Amino acid sequence: MSFFAYSNEENKELEQPSFYGSRSVSQQNNQQPPEKITFQRRAIAPAIPIKNDVQSKNDLLGMSENSLLRTLDSSKVSTKIVLSLDKISRQEWLLAKKASYYFERNENKQTGLTDSVQGYHHTTMWDIASDIGATLALEALELITTVKADVKLNRILTTLTTMPLYNDQLPNREYNTETGLPSGTKNNKNGNGWSALDIGRLLIWLEITIQQKPHFQKQVNIITKRWLLARAVHKKTLYGTQYQKNDELYRQEGRLGYLQYAAQGYQLAGLDVANSFIRDHTAIVNIDNIPLYIDARNVPFFTTDPYVLQAIELGKNTAWWNQLNAIYQLHKQQYNQSDKLWIFAEDAINKSPWFSYNNIYFYGKSWLSTSSGGKLIENPQVFSNKIAFGLSVIFEDAFSDALRQAVIENSRSSRVIPTGIYKNNAPNTSYNINTNSLILVSLWYKSRGNKAILTPTTTN
């Protein structure tokens, strides 16, 4: 039994070759990169003109803020786990305050949505999950009040309830944070398709929301019942769409690590995604004498992100696909051999192509950074502040201490947490929601005694 309600509409799509929404990479030395990457989950969509006649979200659905305040009566919602805020050091509190400023500065009050990148008024479902996570973490860390957190969450949930859906089925890949309307080229389909991975991560955080705040359960159920979640599942794995040139592509989405992490959101919603967890399409390679599974399909970007998110949000597990320990040891070994701190992850960057996959392994080569189109990035980011800090709270040894201190030092001169460090030691100042959110959620995880944010129950 799950908190979620969802539609059981039949999937009626035509068979398509597996290609879409890759997340990890495998390649042999004699392989050639794919001819063309048709579409990616985290691609940045252009801004579009928006009309100003959008009806207020609170007029359509959700609790009014006055009624919400009456319901809360300014009291805190109790949680099962007692937090130990004294576990957080003074320097870590400074990081938390810097991260909180990102959300103060970049929230859009009408929709409750926070810009995915500072100055860029768009967001994805993945980013909205980060938005929710940051809000809950800020409350848990006592950096905002329960009332403020609930008002913000109510606005987000109301926007999710009323936003136009792609083809009246599922959320579009990207939305304008100021209006809650789909980003991208205008058409009669409300956007250019959906990302099953992004929606899967948001489902995880919607489950966490109602676990932390049961008074939002009705709103969450309305949202997930409205979404035709069964359309994102085919052959018991994840499928996404992209609409381009009057043609809709419906293809398998997700590669090793990302696929299994996001699929758990659909499991929480009661869908059968068993084939997301089988070992088909995988191989084993040795990277610096450490064996790792890779995805043998095309465009399978391979970063550290899903493994860190898994541990912090859902908990460590011993499933065959969960390679967190091996990936940590790989980075640790690289540091011991070179005396250079590298943490490879996906991140926004402050130069073209504006987003990079810093791959542990990509088409036969280790430590390779590429664009979402698979092109090599010169002077790549080699240290991700968000993933380094996540690892620093998951593990406890000299290397994790070095990671923590590096993030603190990298952030010292910034008002908010910067994204990372490039190979030439220059800072990546693409200030973004995912970096600042994960810093806050990691500290929440630490204050919980390193217990995952989603508390295991008989229903999840």
Short mmCIF file of C-alpha atoms in Angstrom, two decimals:
data_model
loop_
_atom_site.label_atom_id
_atom_site.label_comp_id
_atom_site.label_asym_id
_atom_site.label_seq_id
_atom_site.Cartn_x
_atom_site.Cartn_y
_atom_site.Cartn_z
CA MET A 1 0.00 0.00 0.00
CA SER A 2 1.32 3.45 -0.87
CA PHE A 3 0.33 6.99 -0.21
CA PHE A 4 0.04 7.56 -3.96
CA ALA A 5 -3.00 7.35 -6.20
CA TYR A 6 -2.31 6.94 -9.92
CA SER A 7 -3.95 6.18 -13.24
CA ASN A 8 -3.91 2.68 -14.73
CA GLU A 9 -4.43 3.89 -18.29
CA GLU A 10 -3.11 1.31 -20.75
CA ASN A 11 0.11 2.00 -22.61
CA LYS A 12 -0.69 2.05 -26.31
CA GLU A 13 2.62 3.19 -27.74
CA LEU A 14 4.41 1.64 -30.68
CA GLU A 15 7.63 -0.24 -30.09
CA GLN A 16 10.70 1.98 -30.24
CA PRO A 17 14.38 1.11 -30.04
CA SER A 18 16.01 1.74 -26.67
CA PHE A 19 17.76 5.08 -26.75
CA TYR A 20 16.20 7.79 -24.63
CA GLY A 21 17.41 9.65 -21.59
CA SER A 22 20.71 7.99 -20.90
CA ARG A 23 22.40 8.19 -17.51
CA SER A 24 25.85 6.48 -17.42
CA VAL A 25 28.20 5.36 -20.14
CA SER A 26 29.92 2.33 -21.46
CA GLN A 27 32.08 1.99 -24.48
CA GLN A 28 34.84 -0.10 -25.88
CA ASN A 29 38.00 1.49 -27.18
CA ASN A 30 36.99 0.68 -30.75
CA GLN A 31 33.45 1.99 -30.33
CA GLN A 32 32.28 5.18 -31.95
CA PRO A 33 30.01 7.62 -30.12
CA PRO A 34 26.36 7.47 -31.17
CA GLU A 35 25.60 9.36 -34.36
CA LYS A 36 23.17 11.70 -32.64
CA ILE A 37 21.79 12.12 -29.16
CA THR A 38 18.18 12.88 -29.84
CA PHE A 39 17.19 14.26 -26.46
CA GLN A 40 18.32 14.40 -22.89
CA ARG A 41 16.61 14.64 -19.54
CA ARG A 42 18.42 17.75 -18.31
CA ALA A 43 18.59 19.70 -21.57
CA ILE A 44 17.97 23.42 -21.12
CA ALA A 45 14.90 24.66 -22.94
CA PRO A 46 14.70 28.23 -24.26
CA ALA A 47 12.46 30.74 -22.56
CA ILE A 48 9.12 31.46 -24.22
CA PRO A 49 6.81 34.49 -24.08
CA ILE A 50 4.19 34.09 -21.37
CA LYS A 51 0.81 35.74 -21.22
CA ASN A 52 -0.11 37.55 -18.03
CA ASP A 53 -3.64 36.24 -17.77
CA VAL A 54 -2.76 33.15 -15.72
CA GLN A 55 -5.28 32.56 -12.95
CA SER A 56 -3.83 32.53 -9.45
CA LYS A 57 -2.95 28.98 -8.42
CA ASN A 58 -4.46 29.42 -4.98
CA ASP A 59 -7.76 30.32 -6.65
CA LEU A 60 -7.78 26.93 -8.35
CA LEU A 61 -6.79 24.34 -5.78
CA GLY A 62 -4.85 23.74 -2.58
CA MET A 63 -5.14 25.23 0.85
CA SER A 64 -5.30 28.99 1.04
CA GLU A 65 -2.36 30.27 3.03
CA ASN A 66 -4.70 31.60 5.73
CA SER A 67 -6.40 28.25 6.18
CA LEU A 68 -3.01 26.54 6.14
CA LEU A 69 -1.82 28.77 8.96
CA ARG A 70 -4.95 27.98 10.96
CA THR A 71 -4.36 24.25 10.42
CA LEU A 72 -0.78 24.45 11.58
CA ASP A 73 -1.51 26.76 14.50
CA SER A 74 2.20 27.60 14.40
CA SER A 75 3.11 24.18 15.83
CA LYS A 76 5.85 21.92 14.53
CA VAL A 77 5.08 18.61 12.92
CA SER A 78 6.64 15.82 14.96
CA THR A 79 9.02 13.35 13.35
CA LYS A 80 9.97 9.87 14.46
CA ILE A 81 13.69 10.58 14.50
CA VAL A 82 15.11 13.04 17.04
CA LEU A 83 17.59 15.35 15.35
CA SER A 84 21.02 16.07 16.79
CA LEU A 85 21.84 19.51 15.46
CA ASP A 86 24.96 19.61 17.63
CA LYS A 87 26.51 17.12 15.20
CA ILE A 88 26.84 20.00 12.73
CA SER A 89 30.04 22.05 13.01
CA ARG A 90 30.22 25.84 12.92
CA GLN A 91 31.69 25.75 9.40
CA GLU A 92 28.88 23.46 8.25
CA TRP A 93 26.31 25.88 9.69
CA LEU A 94 27.89 28.60 7.58
CA LEU A 95 27.47 26.37 4.52
CA ALA A 96 23.82 25.83 5.44
CA LYS A 97 23.21 29.55 5.71
CA LYS A 98 24.87 30.16 2.35
CA ALA A 99 22.72 27.46 0.78
CA SER A 100 19.57 28.89 2.35
CA TYR A 101 20.28 32.24 0.72
CA TYR A 102 20.01 30.64 -2.73
CA PHE A 103 16.38 29.80 -2.01
CA GLU A 104 15.65 33.18 -0.46
CA ARG A 105 16.98 34.92 -3.55
CA ASN A 106 15.60 32.69 -6.29
CA GLU A 107 12.11 31.67 -5.15
CA ASN A 108 9.14 32.87 -7.20
CA LYS A 109 6.36 33.63 -4.73
CA GLN A 110 3.45 33.15 -7.14
CA THR A 111 4.32 29.53 -7.93
CA GLY A 112 6.56 28.61 -5.00
CA LEU A 113 9.11 27.33 -7.53
CA THR A 114 12.80 28.16 -7.28
CA ASP A 115 14.90 28.89 -10.38
CA SER A 116 17.02 25.90 -11.35
CA VAL A 117 20.03 28.14 -12.03
CA GLN A 118 20.40 31.66 -10.67
CA GLY A 119 18.93 34.04 -13.24
CA TYR A 120 17.31 31.26 -15.29
CA HIS A 121 13.56 31.20 -14.63
CA HIS A 122 12.88 27.57 -15.47
CA THR A 123 12.82 24.28 -13.59
CA THR A 124 12.41 20.53 -14.11
CA MET A 125 10.67 17.89 -12.01
CA TRP A 126 14.14 16.83 -10.81
CA ASP A 127 14.77 20.39 -9.68
CA ILE A 128 11.36 20.63 -7.99
CA ALA A 129 12.34 17.54 -5.98
CA SER A 130 15.46 19.45 -4.90
CA ASP A 131 13.25 22.43 -4.06
CA ILE A 132 11.05 20.29 -1.79
CA GLY A 133 14.09 18.63 -0.23
CA ALA A 134 15.71 21.97 0.57
CA THR A 135 12.50 23.30 2.15
CA LEU A 136 12.12 20.29 4.42
CA ALA A 137 15.82 20.41 5.31
CA LEU A 138 15.72 24.12 6.13
CA GLU A 139 12.84 23.46 8.51
CA ALA A 140 14.55 20.45 10.09
CA LEU A 141 17.73 22.48 10.60
CA GLU A 142 15.61 25.25 12.16
CA LEU A 143 16.70 27.80 9.57
CA ILE A 144 13.06 28.50 8.68
CA THR A 145 9.88 28.06 10.70
CA THR A 146 7.36 25.28 10.18
CA VAL A 147 4.84 27.88 9.05
CA LYS A 148 7.20 29.23 6.39
CA ALA A 149 8.05 25.73 5.19
CA ASP A 150 4.39 24.74 4.91
CA VAL A 151 3.44 27.91 3.05
CA LYS A 152 6.24 27.25 0.55
CA LEU A 153 5.33 23.57 0.14
CA ASN A 154 1.66 24.46 -0.28
CA ARG A 155 2.54 26.80 -3.14
CA ILE A 156 4.68 24.14 -4.84
CA LEU A 157 2.01 21.45 -4.50
CA THR A 158 -0.69 23.80 -5.75
CA THR A 159 1.46 24.60 -8.80
CA LEU A 160 2.03 20.89 -9.42
CA THR A 161 -1.73 20.36 -9.20
CA THR A 162 -2.62 23.04 -11.74
CA MET A 163 0.29 23.15 -14.19
CA PRO A 164 -0.59 22.11 -17.76
CA LEU A 165 0.56 18.57 -18.52
CA TYR A 166 2.28 17.48 -21.68
CA ASN A 167 -0.42 16.01 -23.90
CA ASP A 168 -2.65 16.01 -20.79
CA GLN A 169 -0.66 13.05 -19.47
CA LEU A 170 2.44 13.90 -17.45
CA PRO A 171 4.50 16.96 -16.49
CA ASN A 172 6.51 18.58 -19.26
CA ARG A 173 10.28 18.42 -19.10
CA GLU A 174 10.61 22.03 -18.01
CA TYR A 175 8.39 24.83 -16.67
CA ASN A 176 8.65 28.57 -16.25
CA THR A 177 9.16 29.23 -12.54
CA GLU A 178 7.38 32.59 -12.67
CA THR A 179 4.15 31.32 -14.25
CA GLY A 180 4.09 27.53 -13.87
CA LEU A 181 3.57 27.17 -17.63
CA PRO A 182 5.54 24.79 -19.88
CA SER A 183 8.85 26.04 -21.27
CA GLY A 184 9.91 25.44 -24.83
CA THR A 185 8.28 25.86 -28.20
CA LYS A 186 4.59 26.68 -28.09
CA ASN A 187 2.33 23.93 -29.41
CA ASN A 188 -0.99 22.27 -28.65
CA LYS A 189 0.69 19.57 -26.55
CA ASN A 190 1.81 21.80 -23.65
CA GLY A 191 5.52 21.29 -24.18
CA ASN A 192 8.00 18.85 -25.65
CA GLY A 193 7.61 15.66 -23.63
CA TRP A 194 8.29 14.23 -20.19
CA SER A 195 11.29 12.76 -18.39
CA ALA A 196 10.53 9.53 -16.53
CA LEU A 197 13.71 9.93 -14.48
CA ASP A 198 12.80 13.42 -13.32
CA ILE A 199 9.28 12.36 -12.39
CA GLY A 200 10.65 9.32 -10.54
CA ARG A 201 12.82 11.49 -8.34
CA LEU A 202 9.92 13.84 -7.64
CA LEU A 203 7.77 10.86 -6.62
CA ILE A 204 10.39 9.99 -4.00
CA TRP A 205 10.23 13.48 -2.55
CA LEU A 206 6.44 13.58 -2.63
CA GLU A 207 6.48 10.40 -0.54
CA ILE A 208 8.95 12.02 1.86
CA THR A 209 6.71 15.10 2.03
CA ILE A 210 3.66 13.21 3.20
CA GLN A 211 5.76 11.16 5.61
CA GLN A 212 7.07 14.35 7.17
CA LYS A 213 3.80 16.29 6.81
CA PRO A 214 0.71 14.06 6.64
CA HIS A 215 -1.58 17.08 6.24
CA PHE A 216 -0.34 17.34 2.64
CA GLN A 217 -1.35 13.78 1.76
CA LYS A 218 -4.61 14.80 0.09
CA GLN A 219 -2.83 17.30 -2.17
CA VAL A 220 -0.17 14.79 -3.13
CA ASN A 221 -2.81 12.19 -3.95
CA ILE A 222 -4.62 14.67 -6.18
CA ILE A 223 -1.38 15.38 -8.03
CA THR A 224 -0.39 11.77 -8.65
CA LYS A 225 -3.93 10.73 -9.55
CA ARG A 226 -4.03 13.48 -12.17
CA TRP A 227 -0.74 12.28 -13.68
CA LEU A 228 -0.97 9.22 -15.94
CA LEU A 229 2.05 7.58 -14.34
CA ALA A 230 1.49 4.30 -16.15
CA ARG A 231 2.48 6.08 -19.37
CA ALA A 232 6.03 6.43 -17.99
CA VAL A 233 6.31 2.65 -17.49
CA HIS A 234 6.53 0.14 -20.33
CA LYS A 235 7.87 -3.41 -20.26
CA LYS A 236 8.32 -2.89 -16.51
CA THR A 237 10.91 -0.17 -16.96
CA LEU A 238 10.93 3.59 -17.50
CA TYR A 239 9.95 5.32 -20.74
CA GLY A 240 10.05 9.00 -21.61
CA THR A 241 8.96 11.10 -24.54
CA GLN A 242 10.17 14.00 -26.60
CA TYR A 243 8.07 15.82 -29.13
CA GLN A 244 10.06 17.40 -31.94
CA LYS A 245 9.40 18.23 -35.57
CA ASN A 246 5.79 17.05 -35.27
CA ASP A 247 6.96 13.62 -34.16
CA GLU A 248 6.73 12.11 -30.69
CA LEU A 249 9.56 9.80 -29.65
CA TYR A 250 8.67 7.30 -26.92
CA ARG A 251 11.73 5.41 -25.77
CA GLN A 252 13.32 3.70 -22.81
CA GLU A 253 14.90 6.18 -20.42
CA GLY A 254 17.63 5.79 -17.85
CA ARG A 255 20.91 3.98 -17.54
CA LEU A 256 22.70 2.18 -14.74
CA GLY A 257 22.45 4.03 -11.44
CA TYR A 258 20.00 6.69 -12.55
CA LEU A 259 17.46 4.12 -13.72
CA GLN A 260 17.39 2.11 -10.50
CA TYR A 261 17.30 5.22 -8.30
CA ALA A 262 14.38 6.83 -10.16
CA ALA A 263 12.48 3.55 -10.57
CA GLN A 264 12.05 3.40 -6.81
CA GLY A 265 9.80 6.46 -7.03
CA TYR A 266 7.45 4.47 -9.24
CA GLN A 267 7.63 1.53 -6.85
CA LEU A 268 6.50 3.86 -4.07
CA ALA A 269 3.60 4.82 -6.32
CA GLY A 270 2.63 1.17 -6.74
CA LEU A 271 3.85 0.52 -10.30
CA ASP A 272 5.73 -2.58 -11.43
CA VAL A 273 9.18 -1.55 -12.68
CA ALA A 274 10.93 -4.87 -11.98
CA ASN A 275 12.88 -4.87 -15.25
CA SER A 276 14.64 -1.67 -14.20
CA PHE A 277 16.67 -3.76 -11.76
CA ILE A 278 17.85 -6.66 -13.93
CA ARG A 279 21.48 -7.02 -15.04
CA ASP A 280 20.75 -7.06 -18.77
CA HIS A 281 22.68 -4.51 -20.81
CA THR A 282 25.55 -4.34 -18.33
CA ALA A 283 29.23 -5.21 -18.41
CA ILE A 284 32.11 -5.05 -15.95
CA VAL A 285 35.19 -2.93 -16.53
CA ASN A 286 38.26 -2.25 -14.43
CA ILE A 287 38.89 1.42 -13.79
CA ASP A 288 42.26 1.89 -12.14
CA ASN A 289 42.02 -1.76 -11.02
CA ILE A 290 38.63 -1.29 -9.38
CA PRO A 291 35.84 -3.35 -11.03
CA LEU A 292 32.64 -1.46 -11.80
CA TYR A 293 29.44 -2.25 -13.62
CA ILE A 294 28.72 -0.10 -16.64
CA ASP A 295 25.68 0.14 -18.87
CA ALA A 296 26.37 -1.34 -22.32
CA ARG A 297 23.62 0.61 -24.08
CA ASN A 298 24.13 3.89 -25.89
CA VAL A 299 24.42 7.25 -24.15
CA PRO A 300 24.74 5.76 -20.65
CA PHE A 301 26.32 8.62 -18.72
CA PHE A 302 28.01 7.38 -15.55
CA THR A 303 28.35 9.82 -12.65
CA THR A 304 28.37 9.57 -8.86
CA ASP A 305 25.06 11.43 -8.39
CA PRO A 306 22.44 8.67 -8.23
CA TYR A 307 24.45 6.62 -5.75
CA VAL A 308 24.81 9.53 -3.33
CA LEU A 309 21.13 10.45 -3.68
CA GLN A 310 20.22 6.80 -3.05
CA ALA A 311 22.15 6.68 0.22
CA ILE A 312 20.92 9.99 1.60
CA GLU A 313 17.29 9.89 0.47
CA LEU A 314 16.45 6.18 0.41
CA GLY A 315 19.24 4.47 2.31
CA LYS A 316 22.22 2.28 1.52
CA ASN A 317 21.47 -1.15 0.13
CA THR A 318 23.45 -4.13 -1.08
CA ALA A 319 21.75 -4.51 -4.45
CA TRP A 320 24.11 -5.50 -7.26
CA TRP A 321 23.71 -2.13 -9.01
CA ASN A 322 24.52 0.05 -5.99
CA GLN A 323 28.20 0.88 -6.50
CA LEU A 324 28.58 3.68 -3.97
CA ASN A 325 31.39 2.03 -2.01
CA ALA A 326 33.40 1.15 -5.11
CA ILE A 327 32.95 4.64 -6.58
CA TYR A 328 34.05 6.21 -3.30
CA GLN A 329 37.12 4.00 -3.20
CA LEU A 330 37.92 4.91 -6.81
CA HIS A 331 37.90 8.63 -6.04
CA LYS A 332 39.87 8.03 -2.85
CA GLN A 333 42.50 6.01 -4.73
CA GLN A 334 42.76 8.71 -7.39
CA TYR A 335 43.40 11.29 -4.66
CA ASN A 336 46.02 9.15 -2.91
CA GLN A 337 47.87 8.62 -6.19
CA SER A 338 47.70 12.15 -7.56
CA ASP A 339 47.17 14.35 -4.48
CA LYS A 340 44.35 16.03 -6.42
CA LEU A 341 40.75 15.99 -5.22
CA TRP A 342 38.44 14.88 -8.01
CA ILE A 343 34.75 14.17 -7.58
CA PHE A 344 32.98 13.50 -10.86
CA ALA A 345 29.28 14.34 -11.10
CA GLU A 346 26.72 15.98 -13.34
CA ASP A 347 26.48 19.73 -12.88
CA ALA A 348 25.48 23.04 -14.41
CA ILE A 349 28.50 25.01 -15.65
CA ASN A 350 29.00 28.72 -16.25
CA LYS A 351 30.15 28.35 -19.84
CA SER A 352 28.88 26.70 -22.99
CA PRO A 353 27.35 24.05 -23.15
CA TRP A 354 26.03 25.10 -19.68
CA PHE A 355 25.61 21.53 -18.38
CA SER A 356 28.13 18.73 -18.16
CA TYR A 357 28.28 15.03 -17.40
CA ASN A 358 31.59 14.43 -15.67
CA ASN A 359 31.73 10.73 -16.32
CA ILE A 360 33.61 8.13 -14.36
CA TYR A 361 33.60 6.08 -17.56
CA PHE A 362 32.45 7.04 -21.04
CA TYR A 363 32.91 5.07 -24.25
CA GLY A 364 36.03 3.23 -23.14
CA LYS A 365 37.64 6.16 -21.34
CA SER A 366 37.68 6.94 -17.65
CA TRP A 367 37.38 10.43 -16.14
CA LEU A 368 35.82 12.03 -19.19
CA SER A 369 33.57 15.10 -19.18
CA THR A 370 31.03 15.61 -21.94
CA SER A 371 28.08 17.77 -22.90
CA SER A 372 24.58 16.31 -22.98
CA GLY A 373 25.29 15.73 -26.67
CA GLY A 374 28.34 13.61 -25.87
CA LYS A 375 30.96 16.16 -26.95
CA LEU A 376 34.19 16.47 -25.03
CA ILE A 377 34.40 19.50 -22.72
CA GLU A 378 37.72 21.32 -22.54
CA ASN A 379 38.88 22.34 -19.05
CA PRO A 380 36.10 20.30 -17.42
CA GLN A 381 34.82 20.50 -13.88
CA VAL A 382 36.68 17.89 -11.85
CA PHE A 383 35.29 18.60 -8.38
CA SER A 384 31.57 18.76 -7.59
CA ASN A 385 30.80 20.53 -4.33
CA LYS A 386 27.38 18.93 -3.91
CA ILE A 387 28.49 15.33 -4.40
CA ALA A 388 31.72 15.83 -2.45
CA PHE A 389 29.74 17.10 0.51
CA GLY A 390 27.23 14.27 0.19
CA LEU A 391 30.06 11.75 0.31
CA SER A 392 31.56 13.55 3.30
CA VAL A 393 28.49 12.87 5.43
CA ILE A 394 27.97 9.30 4.20
CA PHE A 395 31.54 8.17 4.87
CA GLU A 396 33.86 8.88 7.79
CA ASP A 397 37.60 8.76 7.17
CA ALA A 398 40.46 11.05 6.25
CA PHE A 399 39.29 11.31 2.63
CA SER A 400 35.77 12.35 3.61
CA ASP A 401 37.28 14.98 5.92
CA ALA A 402 39.33 16.30 3.01
CA LEU A 403 36.19 16.50 0.87
CA ARG A 404 34.30 18.41 3.55
CA GLN A 405 37.10 20.92 4.04
CA ALA A 406 37.45 21.40 0.28
CA VAL A 407 33.76 22.31 -0.06
CA ILE A 408 34.04 24.73 2.87
CA GLU A 409 37.10 26.37 1.31
CA ASN A 410 35.54 26.48 -2.18
CA SER A 411 32.52 28.30 -0.73
CA ARG A 412 34.36 30.73 1.53
CA SER A 413 34.18 33.78 -0.75
CA SER A 414 30.68 33.13 -2.18
CA ARG A 415 27.30 34.26 -0.89
CA VAL A 416 25.82 30.89 -1.90
CA ILE A 417 27.45 27.51 -2.54
CA PRO A 418 29.23 27.47 -5.92
CA THR A 419 28.98 24.41 -8.11
CA GLY A 420 32.54 23.15 -8.22
CA ILE A 421 36.10 23.52 -9.45
CA TYR A 422 37.42 23.24 -13.00
CA LYS A 423 40.57 21.37 -13.94
CA ASN A 424 42.52 24.65 -14.08
CA ASN A 425 41.43 25.35 -10.46
CA ALA A 426 38.99 28.11 -11.47
CA PRO A 427 35.63 28.07 -9.67
CA ASN A 428 32.44 26.99 -11.43
CA THR A 429 30.07 29.77 -10.38
CA SER A 430 26.93 28.43 -12.02
CA TYR A 431 24.93 28.84 -8.82
CA ASN A 432 22.12 26.31 -8.94
CA ILE A 433 19.34 24.62 -7.00
CA ASN A 434 20.74 21.09 -6.95
CA THR A 435 24.07 22.07 -5.40
CA ASN A 436 22.54 24.16 -2.63
CA SER A 437 19.73 21.69 -1.98
CA LEU A 438 22.03 18.71 -1.55
CA ILE A 439 24.20 20.62 0.92
CA LEU A 440 21.11 21.22 3.08
CA VAL A 441 19.70 17.70 2.72
CA SER A 442 23.12 16.22 3.52
CA LEU A 443 23.23 18.19 6.77
CA TRP A 444 19.70 17.05 7.56
CA TYR A 445 20.84 13.45 6.95
CA LYS A 446 23.82 14.01 9.26
CA SER A 447 21.60 15.46 12.00
CA ARG A 448 19.42 12.34 11.74
CA GLY A 449 22.38 10.20 12.75
CA ASN A 450 23.04 9.23 9.11
CA LYS A 451 19.58 7.71 8.73
CA ALA A 452 18.02 8.05 5.26
CA ILE A 453 15.46 10.82 4.83
CA LEU A 454 12.70 8.39 3.82
CA THR A 455 11.99 6.33 6.92
CA PRO A 456 11.30 2.68 6.05
CA THR A 457 7.76 1.51 6.85
CA THR A 458 5.68 -1.56 6.12
CA THR A 459 4.20 0.27 3.12
CA ASN A 460 7.40 1.51 1.43
#
